[in-house]
N, CA, C and O of each residue as an XYZ file, in Angstrom:
908
protein
N       5.163     17.186    -23.829
C       5.786     18.383    -24.401
C       7.295     18.314    -24.204
O       7.759     18.023    -23.101
N       8.049     18.570    -25.232
C       9.504     18.645    -25.127
C       9.883     20.103    -24.936
O       9.491     20.954    -25.734
N      10.637     20.398    -23.893
C      10.998     21.774    -23.620
C      12.495     21.874    -23.408
O      13.105     20.979    -22.823
N      13.085     22.950    -23.876
C      14.510     23.157    -23.683
C      14.746     23.695    -22.286
O      14.203     24.739    -21.923
N      15.545     22.999    -21.501
C      15.779     23.425    -20.119
C      16.834     24.505    -20.045
O      17.820     24.488    -20.781
N      16.612     25.437    -19.152
C      17.626     26.435    -18.834
C      18.117     26.186    -17.423
O      18.458     27.116    -16.692
N      18.147     24.920    -17.055
C      18.389     24.555    -15.664
C      19.677     25.124    -15.118
O      19.681     25.759    -14.064
N      20.766     24.905    -15.822
C      22.019     25.434    -15.324
C      22.323     26.735    -16.007
O      23.481     27.134    -16.129
N      21.273     27.400    -16.455
C      21.409     28.517    -17.373
C      22.422     29.529    -16.895
O      22.302     30.101    -15.812
N      23.431     29.738    -17.738
C      24.455     30.718    -17.498
C      24.709     30.934    -16.029
O      24.205     31.907    -15.467
N      25.477     30.062    -15.370
C      25.692     30.202    -13.939
C      26.041     31.611    -13.504
O      25.748     31.988    -12.370
N      26.644     32.382    -14.350
C      26.963     33.764    -14.007
C      27.421     34.463    -15.276
O      27.907     33.824    -16.209
N      27.263     35.770    -15.301
C      27.788     36.514    -16.445
C      29.315     36.458    -16.381
O      29.918     36.687    -15.332
N      29.911     36.155    -17.506
C      31.357     35.968    -17.515
C      32.081     37.294    -17.333
O      31.806     38.257    -18.049
N      32.987     37.346    -16.401
C      33.782     38.529    -16.139
C      35.198     38.071    -15.842
O      35.496     37.602    -14.743
N      36.048     38.209    -16.811
C      37.401     37.664    -16.700
C      38.165     38.281    -15.533
O      38.948     37.607    -14.863
N      37.928     39.571    -15.298
C      38.646     40.245    -14.227
C      38.247     39.689    -12.866
O      39.076     39.586    -11.962
N      36.951     39.326    -12.726
C      36.452     38.920    -11.423
C      36.625     37.428    -11.142
O      36.708     37.021     -9.983
N      36.678     36.614    -12.193
C      36.591     35.182    -11.971
C      37.983     34.547    -11.930
O      38.670     34.649    -10.913
N      38.408     33.897    -13.007
C      39.703     33.246    -13.014
C      39.679     31.946    -12.225
O      38.672     31.592    -11.612
N      40.810     31.240    -12.251
C      40.942     30.008    -11.494
C      40.017     28.905    -11.982
O      39.560     28.913    -13.125
N      39.752     27.959    -11.093
C      38.970     26.784    -11.467
C      37.517     27.138    -11.793
O      36.865     26.430    -12.561
N      37.016     28.216    -11.220
C      35.638     28.631    -11.533
C      35.483     28.860    -13.031
O      34.427     28.570    -13.594
N      36.507     29.368    -13.675
C      36.447     29.549    -15.133
C      36.239     28.208    -15.839
O      35.469     28.111    -16.794
N      36.927     27.191    -15.361
C      36.771     25.867    -15.975
C      35.356     25.342    -15.763
O      34.761     24.771    -16.677
N      34.820     25.534    -14.565
C      33.469     25.063    -14.269
C      32.454     25.760    -15.169
O      31.543     25.132    -15.706
N      32.625     27.032    -15.317
C      31.686     27.789    -16.134
C      31.801     27.424    -17.604
O      30.795     27.334    -18.308
N      33.026     27.214    -18.068
C      33.237     26.856    -19.467
C      32.532     25.546    -19.813
O      31.903     25.431    -20.865
N      32.641     24.567    -18.928
C      31.975     23.287    -19.163
C      30.461     23.478    -19.154
O      29.757     22.894    -19.977
N      29.961     24.289    -18.232
C      28.521     24.542    -18.150
C      28.008     25.188    -19.427
O      26.936     24.829    -19.915
N      28.758     26.136    -19.972
C      28.306     26.841    -21.170
C      28.208     25.910    -22.374
O      27.390     26.135    -23.267
N      29.024     24.882    -22.403
C      28.960     23.922    -23.504
C      27.634     23.160    -23.512
O      27.237     22.605    -24.536
N      26.957     23.138    -22.369
C      25.687     22.430    -22.261
C      24.486     23.346    -22.465
O      23.343     22.889    -22.422
N      24.734     24.627    -22.686
C      23.651     25.573    -22.939
C      23.308     25.624    -24.417
O      24.181     25.507    -25.277
N      22.038     25.797    -24.698
C      21.639     26.049    -26.087
C      21.730     27.547    -26.349
O      21.858     28.341    -25.417
N      21.664     27.923    -27.603
C      21.867     29.317    -27.978
C      20.720     30.219    -27.548
O      20.888     31.435    -27.456
N      19.535     29.625    -27.281
C      18.435     30.464    -26.802
C      18.541     30.728    -25.308
O      17.890     31.635    -24.790
N      19.363     29.936    -24.607
C      19.533     30.111    -23.173
C      20.578     31.165    -22.857
O      20.468     31.886    -21.865
N      21.594     31.250    -23.708
C      22.686     32.179    -23.454
C      23.384     32.523    -24.768
O      23.478     31.696    -25.676
N      23.867     33.750    -24.847
C      24.626     34.149    -26.024
C      25.883     33.310    -26.190
O      26.404     33.160    -27.295
N      26.367     32.760    -25.066
C      27.576     31.948    -25.105
C      27.270     30.468    -25.274
O      28.188     29.650    -25.336
N      25.983     30.113    -25.349
C      25.609     28.722    -25.501
C      26.150     28.127    -26.789
O      26.263     28.816    -27.803
N      26.485     26.840    -26.743
C      27.099     26.200    -27.912
C      26.210     25.163    -28.575
O      26.508     24.713    -29.681
N      25.104     24.768    -27.906
C      24.229     23.745    -28.464
C      23.065     24.383    -29.226
O      22.624     25.489    -28.914
N      22.586     23.656    -30.226
C      21.399     24.112    -30.931
C      20.173     23.852    -30.051
O      20.128     22.870    -29.310
N      19.192     24.731    -30.140
C      17.971     24.574    -29.355
C      17.185     23.365    -29.835
O      16.985     23.171    -31.035
N      16.741     22.555    -28.879
C      15.902     21.397    -29.187
C      14.591     21.541    -28.429
O      14.592     21.910    -27.255
N      13.487     21.257    -29.079
C      12.192     21.414    -28.441
C      11.800     22.883    -28.377
O      12.345     23.718    -29.098
N      10.846     23.186    -27.502
C      10.357     24.558    -27.375
C      11.306     25.366    -26.492
O      11.569     24.966    -25.358
N      11.831     26.504    -26.987
C      12.720     27.323    -26.157
C      11.985     27.883    -24.951
O      10.785     28.149    -25.015
N      12.714     28.062    -23.842
C      12.050     28.429    -22.590
C      11.295     29.745    -22.657
O      10.296     29.863    -21.947
N      11.678     30.753    -23.448
C      10.870     31.981    -23.475
C       9.433     31.751    -23.968
O       8.564     32.596    -23.754
N       9.184     30.620    -24.621
C       7.841     30.346    -25.152
C       7.037     29.401    -24.253
O       5.955     28.950    -24.629
N       7.571     29.106    -23.070
C       6.849     28.242    -22.158
C       5.532     28.887    -21.738
O       5.412     30.112    -21.706
N       4.551     28.052    -21.419
C       3.274     28.526    -20.883
C       3.120     27.955    -19.472
O       2.539     26.884    -19.302
N       3.627     28.649    -18.476
C       3.599     28.133    -17.109
C       2.196     28.176    -16.496
O       1.326     28.919    -16.949
N       2.003     27.369    -15.467
C       0.757     27.372    -14.703
C       1.100     27.535    -13.228
O       2.222     27.246    -12.811
N       0.135     27.998    -12.439
C       0.358     28.125    -10.993
C       0.675     26.762    -10.392
O       1.607     26.629     -9.599
N      -0.108     25.742    -10.774
C       0.122     24.402    -10.227
C       1.521     23.904    -10.553
O       2.211     23.354     -9.695
N       1.931     24.101    -11.800
C       3.265     23.672    -12.196
C       4.351     24.448    -11.478
O       5.372     23.888    -11.079
N       4.124     25.735    -11.319
C       5.115     26.579    -10.657
C       5.266     26.193     -9.189
O       6.374     26.192     -8.652
N       4.147     25.864     -8.543
C       4.211     25.418     -7.154
C       5.002     24.120     -7.034
O       5.770     23.949     -6.088
N       4.821     23.213     -7.978
C       5.593     21.971     -7.962
C       7.086     22.278     -8.076
O       7.910     21.687     -7.379
N       7.411     23.195     -8.952
C       8.805     23.601     -9.142
C       9.377     24.207     -7.866
O      10.494     23.875     -7.470
N       8.625     25.090     -7.222
C       9.105     25.743     -6.006
C       9.278     24.745     -4.867
O      10.263     24.808     -4.132
N       8.326     23.823     -4.714
C       8.413     22.811     -3.653
C       9.623     21.910     -3.856
O      10.363     21.645     -2.909
N       9.832     21.437     -5.082
C      10.977     20.559     -5.341
C      12.293     21.323     -5.208
O      13.290     20.775     -4.738
N      12.292     22.583     -5.621
C      13.494     23.407     -5.470
C      13.839     23.571     -3.997
O      15.005     23.468     -3.615
N      12.830     23.826     -3.167
C      13.083     23.996     -1.733
C      13.677     22.728     -1.129
O      14.585     22.797     -0.301
N      13.166     21.576     -1.542
C      13.708     20.320     -1.033
C      15.195     20.195     -1.354
O      15.987     19.788     -0.504
N      15.564     20.540     -2.566
C      16.980     20.456     -2.969
C      17.829     21.443     -2.181
O      18.908     21.088     -1.705
N      17.353     22.681     -2.036
C      18.132     23.667     -1.277
C      18.228     23.287      0.196
O      19.267     23.489      0.824
N      17.151     22.739      0.749
C      17.214     22.238      2.128
C      18.289     21.162      2.258
O      19.051     21.142      3.224
N      18.338     20.281      1.281
C      19.310     19.187      1.295
C      20.731     19.718      1.199
O      21.614     19.262      1.925
N      20.960     20.679      0.310
C      22.291     21.264      0.175
C      22.722     21.932      1.482
O      23.862     21.781      1.923
N      21.795     22.671      2.092
C      22.125     23.332      3.364
C      22.479     22.308      4.439
O      23.435     22.491      5.192
N      21.710     21.241      4.501
C      21.962     20.196      5.505
C      23.338     19.564      5.301
O      24.056     19.293      6.264
N      23.691     19.336      4.060
C      24.996     18.752      3.745
C      26.123     19.673      4.196
O      27.118     19.220      4.761
N      25.960     20.962      3.943
C      27.003     21.923      4.300
C      27.139     22.051      5.809
O      28.249     22.232      6.309
N      26.044     21.960      6.541
C      26.093     22.043      8.004
C      26.743     20.794      8.593
O      27.571     20.873      9.500
N      26.348     19.645      8.056
C      26.906     18.385      8.541
C      28.401     18.289      8.220
O      29.188     17.821      9.042
N      28.780     18.730      7.035
C      30.188     18.830      6.618
C      30.962     17.532      6.781
O      31.856     17.430      7.621
N      30.608     16.539      5.965
C      31.377     15.296      5.967
C      32.826     15.525      5.532
O      33.717     14.746      5.871
N      33.045     16.595      4.786
C      34.392     16.994      4.383
C      34.606     18.442      4.818
O      33.699     19.262      4.681
N      35.789     18.770      5.340
C      36.036     20.105      5.903
C      35.728     21.250      4.937
O      35.268     22.308      5.367
N      35.971     21.056      3.649
C      35.767     22.156      2.706
C      34.311     22.577      2.583
O      34.026     23.697      2.159
N      33.390     21.700      2.947
C      31.971     22.067      2.869
C      31.659     23.261      3.768
O      30.809     24.087      3.438
N      32.344     23.347      4.893
C      32.079     24.427      5.842
C      32.363     25.799      5.235
O      31.820     26.806      5.688
N      33.208     25.836      4.218
C      33.530     27.096      3.541
C      32.293     27.730      2.910
O      32.244     28.944      2.712
N      31.297     26.907      2.595
C      30.162     27.387      1.811
C      28.887     27.537      2.633
O      27.785     27.581      2.086
N      29.049     27.616      3.961
C      27.914     27.933      4.820
C      27.713     29.442      4.871
O      28.669     30.212      4.785
N      26.471     29.845      5.010
C      26.142     31.261      5.239
C      26.809     32.197      4.238
O      27.417     33.201      4.609
N      26.681     31.848      2.971
C      27.281     32.681      1.914
C      26.381     33.829      1.502
O      26.828     34.761      0.834
N      25.119     33.771      1.894
C      24.158     34.764      1.431
C      23.412     34.317      0.194
O      22.465     34.977     -0.235
N      23.832     33.196     -0.388
C      23.137     32.667     -1.575
C      22.015     31.699     -1.195
O      21.261     31.265     -2.066
N      21.892     31.355      0.079
C      20.911     30.364      0.525
C      19.500     30.748      0.070
O      19.122     31.919      0.087
N      18.729     29.730     -0.337
C      17.394     29.987     -0.899
C      16.256     29.330     -0.131
O      15.104     29.719     -0.326
N      16.517     28.363      0.724
C      15.445     27.599      1.355
C      14.518     28.483      2.184
O      13.298     28.332      2.123
N      15.088     29.399      2.954
C      14.271     30.282      3.771
C      13.376     31.175      2.934
O      12.215     31.395      3.279
N      13.904     31.688      1.843
C      13.113     32.536      0.948
C      11.991     31.746      0.302
O      10.874     32.244      0.161
N      12.289     30.509     -0.092
C      11.266     29.658     -0.690
C      10.158     29.345      0.311
O       8.989     29.264     -0.067
N      10.509     29.170      1.575
C       9.495     28.912      2.603
C       8.526     30.099      2.685
O       7.317     29.908      2.817
N       9.056     31.314      2.607
C       8.205     32.509      2.636
C       7.283     32.548      1.418
O       6.106     32.888      1.535
N       7.821     32.200      0.257
C       7.008     32.218     -0.963
C       5.883     31.190     -0.897
O       4.749     31.483     -1.274
N       6.191     30.006     -0.426
C       5.169     28.962     -0.346
C       4.094     29.344      0.660
O       2.921     29.024      0.470
N       4.487     30.020      1.721
C       3.506     30.493      2.694
C       2.601     31.550      2.061
O       1.402     31.592      2.333
N       3.179     32.395      1.223
C       2.374     33.413      0.522
C       1.350     32.756     -0.390
O       0.189     33.166     -0.418
N       1.765     31.747     -1.132
C       0.829     31.042     -2.008
C      -0.290     30.397     -1.186
O      -1.453     30.398     -1.590
N       0.078     29.855     -0.045
C      -0.921     29.225      0.824
C      -1.937     30.252      1.296
O      -3.135     29.974      1.349
N      -1.454     31.444      1.641
C      -2.347     32.513      2.073
C      -3.290     32.961      0.960
O      -4.376     33.476      1.226
N      -2.871     32.762     -0.283
C      -3.720     33.108     -1.423
C      -4.747     32.015     -1.723
O      -5.565     32.150     -2.633
N      -4.693     30.938     -0.950
C      -5.675     29.876     -1.118
C      -5.205     28.689     -1.931
O      -5.994     27.796     -2.238
N      -3.938     28.668     -2.282
C      -3.415     27.554     -3.075
C      -2.981     26.401     -2.168
O      -2.498     26.612     -1.056
N      -3.163     25.203     -2.663
C      -2.722     24.011     -1.943
C      -1.266     23.736     -2.295
O      -0.913     23.638     -3.471
N      -0.436     23.614     -1.293
C       0.995     23.368     -1.529
C       1.199     21.864     -1.707
O       0.877     21.091     -0.805
N       1.724     21.441     -2.846
C       1.892     20.003     -3.110
C       3.054     19.404     -2.335
O       3.892     20.117     -1.782
N       3.081     18.085     -2.309
C       4.231     17.361     -1.755
C       5.326     17.315     -2.828
O       5.026     17.432     -4.016
N       6.582     17.147     -2.427
C       7.669     17.035     -3.418
C       7.439     15.844     -4.348
O       6.890     14.817     -3.948
N       7.866     16.008     -5.582
C       7.729     14.967     -6.591
C       9.087     14.320     -6.876
O      10.106     14.709     -6.304
N       9.081     13.339     -7.758
C      10.302     12.565     -8.008
C      11.494     13.406     -8.474
O      12.620     13.094     -8.087
N      11.307     14.462     -9.292
C      12.508     15.220     -9.686
C      13.291     15.761     -8.488
O      14.512     15.620     -8.428
N      12.590     16.378     -7.538
C      13.267     16.917     -6.363
C      13.731     15.842     -5.406
O      14.821     15.928     -4.840
N      12.901     14.827     -5.226
C      13.262     13.721     -4.331
C      14.487     12.974     -4.848
O      15.413     12.679     -4.093
N      14.477     12.671     -6.147
C      15.594     11.933     -6.743
C      16.900     12.722     -6.653
O      17.953     12.169     -6.337
N      16.813     14.012     -6.935
C      18.027     14.828     -6.903
C      18.552     14.951     -5.476
O      19.760     14.880     -5.249
N      17.657     15.132     -4.525
C      18.085     15.265     -3.132
C      18.789     14.006     -2.649
O      19.827     14.084     -1.992
N      18.229     12.853     -2.971
C      18.856     11.581     -2.577
C      20.223     11.439     -3.244
O      21.200     11.046     -2.608
N      20.273     11.765     -4.530
C      21.526     11.621     -5.278
C      22.626     12.505     -4.697
O      23.737     12.044     -4.436
N      22.299     13.788     -4.497
C      23.343     14.717     -4.073
C      23.769     14.438     -2.626
O      24.924     14.672     -2.272
N      22.852     13.942     -1.789
C      23.231     13.614     -0.418
C      24.184     12.417     -0.387
O      25.172     12.430      0.347
N      23.896     11.402     -1.167
C      24.792     10.242     -1.229
C      26.150     10.638     -1.812
O      27.196     10.209     -1.325
N      26.117     11.451     -2.846
C      27.351     11.899     -3.490
C      28.233     12.661     -2.510
O      29.453     12.495     -2.497
N      27.604     13.498     -1.691
C      28.356     14.357     -0.779
C      29.151     13.562      0.251
O      30.131     14.070      0.795
N      28.743     12.321      0.529
C      29.417     11.501      1.529
C      30.717     10.891      1.016
O      31.592     10.520      1.797
N      30.831     10.790     -0.309
C      31.953     10.055     -0.887
C      32.808     10.840     -1.876
O      33.961     10.486     -2.123
N      32.245     11.901     -2.436
C      32.940     12.584     -3.526
C      32.759     14.097     -3.408
O      31.883     14.659     -4.064
N      33.566     14.763     -2.589
C      33.383     16.207     -2.374
C      33.539     17.031     -3.639
O      32.859     18.044     -3.806
N      34.425     16.613     -4.530
C      34.618     17.378     -5.764
C      33.346     17.356     -6.622
O      32.920     18.387     -7.142
N      32.758     16.189     -6.759
C      31.527     16.074     -7.546
C      30.390     16.836     -6.869
O      29.593     17.490     -7.541
N      30.314     16.754     -5.546
C      29.263     17.476     -4.837
C      29.377     18.976     -5.063
O      28.371     19.645     -5.300
N      30.571     19.502     -4.992
C      30.757     20.947     -5.145
C      30.344     21.400     -6.544
O      29.922     22.543     -6.720
N      30.459     20.532     -7.528
C      29.949     20.862     -8.863
C      28.445     21.145     -8.798
O      27.966     22.107     -9.397
N      27.709     20.310     -8.074
C      26.256     20.503     -7.945
C      25.949     21.771     -7.145
O      25.021     22.509     -7.475
N      26.726     22.017     -6.104
C      26.559     23.249     -5.334
C      26.700     24.457     -6.253
O      25.855     25.352     -6.252
N      27.764     24.474     -7.025
C      28.033     25.608     -7.908
C      26.922     25.797     -8.938
O      26.372     26.890     -9.071
N      26.601     24.750     -9.650
C      25.628     24.889    -10.726
C      24.227     25.218    -10.214
O      23.502     25.979    -10.856
N      23.839     24.663     -9.083
C      22.504     24.926     -8.554
C      22.371     26.358     -8.054
O      21.410     27.049     -8.393
N      23.324     26.803     -7.254
C      23.225     28.154     -6.703
C      23.515     29.239     -7.730
O      22.804     30.242     -7.784
N      24.534     29.056     -8.532
C      24.908     30.115     -9.457
C      23.932     30.226    -10.626
O      23.675     31.325    -11.117
N      23.393     29.108    -11.068
C      22.430     29.172    -12.168
C      21.208     29.986    -11.773
O      20.637     30.706    -12.592
N      20.811     29.867    -10.509
C      19.618     30.581    -10.070
C      19.810     32.090    -10.110
O      18.840     32.834    -10.255
N      21.056     32.550     -9.981
C      21.300     33.994     -9.966
C      21.280     34.597    -11.368
O      21.270     35.819    -11.515
N      21.274     33.765    -12.383
C      21.311     34.271    -13.762
C      20.093     33.778    -14.528
O      19.060     34.447    -14.558
N      20.212     32.607    -15.149
C      19.093     32.069    -15.910
C      17.851     31.879    -15.063
O      16.734     32.093    -15.533
N      18.044     31.476    -13.815
C      16.909     31.284    -12.925
C      16.134     32.569    -12.701
O      14.904     32.557    -12.660
N      16.837     33.665    -12.559
C      16.182     34.957    -12.363
C      15.406     35.375    -13.606
O      14.304     35.913    -13.502
N      15.974     35.131    -14.770
C      15.274     35.481    -16.014
C      13.976     34.699    -16.143
O      12.939     35.252    -16.508
N      14.043     33.417    -15.842
C      12.854     32.576    -15.917
C      11.820     33.035    -14.895
O      10.629     33.101    -15.199
N      12.272     33.351    -13.685
C      11.360     33.821    -12.658
C      10.630     35.084    -13.068
O       9.442     35.238    -12.787
N      11.325     35.979    -13.724
C      10.703     37.227    -14.180
C       9.654     36.950    -15.246
O       8.579     37.551    -15.237
N       9.965     36.038    -16.164
C       9.008     35.680    -17.225
C       7.762     35.033    -16.632
O       6.639     35.355    -17.020
N       7.973     34.117    -15.688
C       6.843     33.424    -15.065
C       5.973     34.409    -14.294
O       4.746     34.356    -14.372
N       6.614     35.310    -13.549
C       5.863     36.292    -12.771
C       5.000     37.170    -13.674
O       3.863     37.499    -13.335
N       5.550     37.544    -14.820
C       4.792     38.391    -15.750
C       3.581     37.656    -16.321
O       2.549     38.268    -16.597
N       3.713     36.349    -16.496
C       2.638     35.581    -17.130
C       1.554     35.141    -16.168
O       0.379     35.120    -16.534
N       1.927     34.783    -14.935
C       0.914     34.176    -14.050
C       0.810     34.808    -12.666
O      -0.072     34.432    -11.894
N       1.688     35.764    -12.324
C       1.659     36.346    -10.981
C       1.505     37.861    -11.000
O       1.804     38.532    -10.012
N       1.041     38.396    -12.119
C       0.871     39.850    -12.246
C       2.152     40.612    -11.924
O       2.120     41.723    -11.395
N       3.265     39.992    -12.251
C       4.550     40.651    -12.067
C       5.118     40.599    -10.665
O       6.159     41.205    -10.412
N       4.472     39.895     -9.736
C       4.971     39.823     -8.361
C       6.352     39.180     -8.321
O       6.568     38.123     -8.913
N       7.267     39.808     -7.635
C       8.612     39.252     -7.467
C       8.658     38.423     -6.194
O       8.437     38.942     -5.100
N       8.939     37.154     -6.335
C       9.003     36.271     -5.178
C      10.302     36.473     -4.404
O      11.284     37.002     -4.926
N      10.280     36.038     -3.143
C      11.476     36.117     -2.305
C      12.595     35.225     -2.850
O      13.773     35.469     -2.585
N      12.228     34.210     -3.599
C      13.199     33.307     -4.217
C      14.216     34.070     -5.053
O      15.353     33.631     -5.222
N      13.793     35.221     -5.576
C      14.634     35.993     -6.481
C      15.180     37.259     -5.825
O      15.531     38.218     -6.512
N      15.249     37.257     -4.501
C      15.789     38.402     -3.767
C      16.927     37.933     -2.867
O      16.872     36.844     -2.297
N      17.944     38.758     -2.747
C      19.084     38.467     -1.878
C      19.351     39.649     -0.961
O      19.111     40.796     -1.338
N      19.842     39.378      0.231
C      20.252     40.446      1.133
C      21.664     40.871      0.766
O      22.576     40.047      0.707
N      21.836     42.154      0.522
C      23.159     42.638      0.145
C      23.353     42.668     -1.361
O      22.420     42.433     -2.128
N      24.562     42.957     -1.765
C      24.907     43.072     -3.180
C      25.179     41.687     -3.750
O      26.151     41.033     -3.372
N      24.319     41.243     -4.659
C      24.445     39.890     -5.200
C      25.777     39.673     -5.903
O      26.390     38.616     -5.759
N      26.221     40.653     -6.652
C      27.488     40.477     -7.374
C      28.645     40.238     -6.410
O      29.559     39.470     -6.709
N      28.605     40.901     -5.247
C      29.673     40.695     -4.264
C      29.533     39.337     -3.587
O      30.531     38.669     -3.319
N      28.299     38.929     -3.310
C      28.087     37.602     -2.728
C      28.640     36.524     -3.655
O      29.303     35.588     -3.206
N      28.363     36.661     -4.951
C      28.863     35.694     -5.922
C      30.389     35.714     -5.982
O      31.033     34.668     -6.054
N      30.950     36.908     -5.953
C      32.404     37.013     -6.007
C      33.045     36.345     -4.801
O      34.074     35.681     -4.927
N      32.442     36.520     -3.638
C      32.976     35.891     -2.428
C      32.988     34.368     -2.556
O      33.943     33.708     -2.145
N      31.912     33.816     -3.134
C      31.832     32.363     -3.278
C      32.784     31.877     -4.366
O      33.384     30.811     -4.229
N      32.928     32.644     -5.439
C      33.907     32.269     -6.468
C      35.292     32.131     -5.853
O      36.016     31.175     -6.129
N      35.645     33.087     -5.027
C      36.971     33.053     -4.400
C      37.124     31.836     -3.501
O      38.184     31.212     -3.471
N      36.075     31.499     -2.773
C      36.119     30.309     -1.931
C      36.266     29.047     -2.784
O      37.051     28.158     -2.454
N      35.508     28.974     -3.881
C      35.599     27.815     -4.773
C      37.016     27.674     -5.322
O      37.561     26.571     -5.367
N      37.598     28.771     -5.731
C      38.955     28.713     -6.277
C      39.973     28.294     -5.218
O      40.892     27.528     -5.507
N      39.810     28.793     -3.995
C      40.743     28.421     -2.922
C      40.641     26.929     -2.609
O      41.657     26.255     -2.443
N      39.427     26.424     -2.531
C      39.234     25.003     -2.250
C      39.838     24.155     -3.366
O      40.510     23.158     -3.102
N      39.597     24.555     -4.610
C      40.060     23.775     -5.759
C      41.577     23.780     -5.903
O      42.139     22.903     -6.558
N      42.241     24.759     -5.297
C      43.707     24.799     -5.367
C      44.337     23.560     -4.732
O      45.463     23.191     -5.063
N      43.613     22.928     -3.828
C      44.131     21.751     -3.141
C      43.768     20.441     -3.845
O      44.121     19.362     -3.370
N      43.071     20.535     -4.964
C      42.653     19.344     -5.695
C      43.696     18.932     -6.724
O      44.401     19.771     -7.284
N      43.781     17.646     -6.961
C      44.610     17.157     -8.059
C      43.870     17.406     -9.372
O      42.689     17.750     -9.378
N      44.579     17.227    -10.469
C      43.932     17.399    -11.770
C      42.810     16.376    -11.959
O      41.770     16.690    -12.537
N      43.022     15.178    -11.481
C      41.969     14.157    -11.592
C      40.730     14.553    -10.790
O      39.603     14.332    -11.233
N      40.938     15.130     -9.624
C      39.806     15.557     -8.803
C      39.055     16.709     -9.465
O      37.827     16.769     -9.413
N      39.788     17.609    -10.079
C      39.141     18.706    -10.801
C      38.325     18.175    -11.971
O      37.210     18.629    -12.226
N      38.894     17.216    -12.670
C      38.177     16.642    -13.804
C      36.905     15.921    -13.352
O      35.885     15.956    -14.041
N      36.974     15.275    -12.202
C      35.799     14.582    -11.679
C      34.681     15.581    -11.362
O      33.503     15.304    -11.589
N      35.063     16.724    -10.845
C      34.098     17.791    -10.585
C      33.459     18.249    -11.897
O      32.236     18.363    -11.988
N      34.273     18.507    -12.893
C      33.762     18.988    -14.181
C      32.866     17.952    -14.851
O      31.876     18.306    -15.492
N      33.205     16.694    -14.707
C      32.429     15.627    -15.344
C      31.031     15.493    -14.748
O      30.146     14.895    -15.361
N      30.836     16.038    -13.579
C      29.522     15.936    -12.918
C      28.542     16.996    -13.430
O      27.357     16.961    -13.100
N      29.038     17.933    -14.231
C      28.206     19.049    -14.692
C      26.960     18.577    -15.438
O      25.864     19.085    -15.203
N      27.125     17.616    -16.326
C      25.987     17.164    -17.125
C      24.890     16.562    -16.247
O      23.704     16.768    -16.506
N      25.281     15.822    -15.215
C      24.266     15.259    -14.310
C      23.535     16.369    -13.567
O      22.325     16.293    -13.357
N      24.266     17.385    -13.177
C      23.645     18.517    -12.504
C      22.591     19.161    -13.406
O      21.499     19.504    -12.954
N      22.928     19.316    -14.667
C      21.990     19.916    -15.626
C      20.747     19.039    -15.801
O      19.628     19.549    -15.869
N      20.943     17.747    -15.871
C      19.813     16.845    -16.081
C      18.861     16.867    -14.893
O      17.645     16.948    -15.070
N      19.410     16.794    -13.685
C      18.570     16.820    -12.490
C      17.829     18.148    -12.374
O      16.619     18.171    -12.148
N      18.548     19.242    -12.527
C      17.915     20.543    -12.416
C      16.921     20.788    -13.541
O      15.909     21.462    -13.351
N      17.216     20.237    -14.713
C      16.303     20.381    -15.843
C      14.962     19.728    -15.580
O      13.921     20.268    -15.954
N      14.978     18.564    -14.935
C      13.717     17.870    -14.621
C      12.877     18.668    -13.637
O      11.651     18.701    -13.738
N      13.544     19.312    -12.683
C      12.814     20.158    -11.734
C      12.250     21.383    -12.444
O      11.108     21.773    -12.198
N      13.028     21.979    -13.305
C      12.574     23.152    -14.039
C      11.351     22.857    -14.902
O      10.454     23.689    -15.032
N      11.328     21.676    -15.481
C      10.217     21.297    -16.362
C       8.872     21.208    -15.634
O       7.810     21.217    -16.256
N       8.945     21.121    -14.297
C       7.699     21.073    -13.540
C       6.863     22.340    -13.722
O       5.648     22.321    -13.526
N       7.514     23.430    -14.095
C       6.797     24.697    -14.295
C       5.701     24.559    -15.334
O       4.661     25.210    -15.238
N       5.930     23.712    -16.326
C       4.937     23.547    -17.392
C       4.291     22.159    -17.339
O       3.693     21.702    -18.313
N       4.425     21.491    -16.175
C       3.862     20.145    -16.037
C       2.330     20.208    -15.964
O       1.674     19.173    -15.847
């Protein structure tokens, strides 16, 4: 089945007053990779089946959640280890998802479902982003931005659709944040802009050029929902 991914789906609703700086550039590049069914600002034509028409399964959704947790665990580990000083800026932002995913997987287990092992989409992405983080902080931060911010927008929409179809509308912890999400996002935007102020134009471009890879990796994980 060919499915249109909403992997990096609209990292955030555009708000000129709140954003600005390099985050605007990151978002602009991301929007160029969206199809029109993913976002009103998307510039690509939809290819394959648009995500609102997906037919998810519990097994597929569990694969998606397990691989997602692996990636978020990896991102958290990278930020704690902090091979580059700027990584420390993005610890404990309130956007962290691994702990919430652990609670969700435990809930599924309590319902009698078998929790699968991570598959190649999550394993491959985790290996890639960990290696990248050791040598190219600008490129790594692109993955940080697209993975975390996409989940707060397109990811939430997909989660709501999936819950309505296969979970009787249950809202998972994956889609809940402590505190005001808009403020958490604003705080991280400001940190991203401050960090990027110290980058050369070439370094900024290297970050932006990594966007497509981020979409491809996240898209493969997203597709597990209908695997």
